[in-house]
Amino acid sequence: MNVFDDPDNPDGDACRGDKWVGPGRTDTQVQLVISLALGLSAFLAFCILRPRWKSLYAARKRHSDPLLHLPALPDSLFGWIPTLYHITEQQVLSSAGLDAYVFLAFFKMSMRLFGALFVFAAFVLEPINRRFVDSRTHDPSGPQSFLFRQYATYRSYEHASPFDESDGPDQDPDSSFNRNMGHLWSYLVFTYFFTGLTLYFMDRETSKVIQVRQDYLGTQSTVTDRTFRLSGIPRELRTEAAIKDLVERLEIGKVESVTLCRNWRQLDRLVEQRQTVLAKLENSWSAYLARKPGDRAGGESNGDSGLGNDETEVPGGPDEEAGESERLLRGSSARRFAERERPQTRFWYGFLHLQSRKTDAIDYYSEKLRQLDDKILAARKKSYEPADLAFVTMDSIAACQMAIQALIDPHPGRLLTKPAPAPSDIVWKNTYAPRLSRRIRSWTVTVFVAVLTIVWLVPLAFLASALSICTIDKFLPSFGEWLRAHEITRSLVQTGLPTLVVSLLNIAVPYLYDYLSYHQGMLSQGDIALSAVSKNFFFTFFNIFLIFTVFNAVTSIFDVLRNSLKDTTYIAYTLARKIEELSVFYTNFIMLQGLGLFPFRLLEFGSVAQYPLLRLAARTPRERAALARPPPFCYGFYLPTALLVFILCLVYSALPGGFLVLGLGLAYFSLGYFTYKYQLLYAMDQPQHATGGAWRIVCYRVVLGLVVFQLTMSGYLALRKAFTVALLVAPLFVATLWYGWDFRKRVEPLTRFISLRSIRRAAGPPEGGDRESESAVSEEGGVAGPEERRRRGVFRRGSTVDEDREKGLRFVNPSLVMPLEQPWIYQDPPPPLVESEVDEVAAPPGFDGPESSGRGYETPPRGAPGASSNSSSSVSLGDTHVWRD
């Protein structure tokens, strides 16, 4: 159902010429108004709310180290913009880390590239189009357009036999050397020129990113930089001493420590259960303290009600602990707290847990917490079966890099070395999972994503065709007539609504793929983040770009594939035809993403909308403290859409009217750069530690975009019967593929490892001052001068973000060493328990209770906060009872 179907065929499914109302200039104008209205309103709201809600819009700045040297943003309406603009790349690297630098480098490269392409497309190529291209080519509203006539000629040969040499489009005269069609050669020239310009900008930015990465990682000294991951360990080597002896016999350096992963599943489950019980206990305390005491006869006077005051009734009020002690001394606390109704919970016991009864919730969960603490302490002393994975920490970065970049064992799959993730980045439950189990999970997720990709075809293909006037006329003719009479409403239905739905899919679907990536069995959060980027881009590119262009509908997929087997150029023809047909759709898509939705991301509309609900749902101090933490910045949610916009800008760059798409692309990446720069520096935190690995993903997707661009231009020229010109795109296509292959061999290793020449010892951190990195060797192998040292130096503030983040960390499963947290009941967090304290009295913080002869988490005595009004009772938890006197 498209404009290129034969309008003279009344029996076909095509839209007739008198019924077709295609997207035109009005659709773009309506979308521009909508995007500007959404964007300006969100931007102004952000400027007004930013100085008022610093706990949200400056969350990272408020919780970060003051040594980050980030400038304070003015509280004026627009005064923060110049300050943010003047923050340099070195400050971004120093305060946000390497991953943030690489992410913003892609946006900065795109700004420069599309700025240059826009100049050539607008001032060189567009005048050629206006002078030589038939004006009817730009009018998709009429089925008798120039492109329709050219494609109709080709379409008449679609079902011809591929062996019939007397018939087919190849018999048409080649217009490549027609003087009236000479302007088509300009498309070939600009295809080569734009491809070369793209590769030049990408290669230059790649060199810069690699140099910064090597300098950044080569001058810092963290436990991660000195540690490598050793997998495929045979059973006879699964001891710390054997692994240490093996590595040291390689004579690459001295082993500082070895962490052999073991099957800690039982311990990790106990820790997870403890977190659940701890949350339930804190909720019980919050429910108890939130209840007002009953009013008994002979109660206190109004002036001595105590809990009627705000400062004592609400947990966390001012001077709460002092007020509590004073009331206890007065002797009035016992009566008031005894009048509170204690929360109850139901627990199941007996054969198959078929019996149940209610009991005091605070006592029940306190006893369960005490029992779990005993089990955890006992589990920490057990020995566990070793796994085939270990983390080996060397005494130097150079020794670690030599181990990573070398083959250790001659047998396949044994003693494989890879860079180790940061200790805080490790998903420990996957370290002791068998390799076969991880592979099965990985392939299961991969197959599920492939099946899900096919499932997405149904709603997306329906969306691609259901909102056209043709479909509406077929099923709702009266509504179609009404839309034809109201131009703006028709534009909203036919173009604005699909654009909005696709944009919402781009926001919602990444959550699903992020969940799938997490359950794929990867060992680090950084690997999970990169996997989420790949999966989400696959969805964005395949389901949104290819389905909307090449296939258009589910039933068309098999037709396209069948015709492609007959004629290898069919996909290029179809791609060029549909790309030009959907130019308005993709123009509106880029416009909405850049002008309309980026300000909403700056506003953090989702966090703002959810905050009141989350604030009401947060009952415990721990939950309320979690609301103040900076939200995580997930690259998999934002990078795939930016890569799709990059590809769209490339594809439309040399087509008629491509300067408009390039201008919108320039606006998209400019707004995106400042939006994400603000969020990465001031508002959001990055839990991942991928050491800039997203750059290789970016480069491969740029090469893919160039391939699609060249196929589109070749098909576009072939549709105009310029077969010779179209064929001359082939060498460029081959050269681009070769560049991608060469990138993998030449550049990719430098995005994974640290070169030995980049490893430099620091000049020693002077107290209170910055540390300068030194390198005695220059690029050419001679002695590096001061100018080269300044050029290669990385802005230092004594330590990098990674060094601060990993200070004091070790490659140890947190379940083995982390302190056991006490219930957080009042405003200030309680100190964690150490092992020696678990066997002692651990009364809930915030009140003073007498000593007790029991163990574990004792409930307060009668008359204190949380005391039961009953004289005595017991809670049965298997073989253990806790008694209250």
PDB file of C-alpha atoms in Angstrom, residues 68 87-97 101 208 212 216 790-796:
ATOM      1  CA  LEU A  68      36.218  16.870  41.529  1.00  0.00           C
ATOM      2  CA  ILE A  87      33.623  22.926  31.143  1.00  0.00           C
ATOM      3  CA  THR A  88      36.493  21.370  29.199  1.00  0.00           C
ATOM      4  CA  GLU A  89      37.006  17.812  28.047  1.00  0.00           C
ATOM      5  CA  GLN A  90      39.774  17.387  30.605  1.00  0.00           C
ATOM      6  CA  GLN A  91      37.372  18.355  33.368  1.00  0.00           C
ATOM      7  CA  VAL A  92      34.836  15.861  32.036  1.00  0.00           C
ATOM      8  CA  LEU A  93      37.503  13.170  32.041  1.00  0.00           C
ATOM      9  CA  SER A  94      38.672  14.062  35.521  1.00  0.00           C
ATOM     10  CA  SER A  95      35.259  14.339  37.154  1.00  0.00           C
ATOM     11  CA  ALA A  96      33.087  11.841  35.238  1.00  0.00           C
ATOM     12  CA  GLY A  97      35.555   9.263  33.977  1.00  0.00           C
ATOM     13  CA  TYR A 101      34.276  11.167  27.970  1.00  0.00           C
ATOM     14  CA  LYS A 208      42.120  11.049  20.040  1.00  0.00           C
ATOM     15  CA  VAL A 212      43.258   9.763  25.929  1.00  0.00           C
ATOM     16  CA  TYR A 216      44.297   7.877  31.357  1.00  0.00           C
ATOM     17  CA  ARG A 790      51.910  18.609  28.047  1.00  0.00           C
ATOM     18  CA  ARG A 791      50.044  17.400  24.954  1.00  0.00           C
ATOM     19  CA  ARG A 792      49.925  13.801  26.138  1.00  0.00           C
ATOM     20  CA  GLY A 793      49.276  14.608  29.758  1.00  0.00           C
ATOM     21  CA  VAL A 794      45.936  13.956  31.352  1.00  0.00           C
ATOM     22  CA  PHE A 795      44.354  16.458  33.696  1.00  0.00           C
ATOM     23  CA  ARG A 796      45.078  15.128  37.150  1.00  0.00           C
TER      24      ARG A 796
END
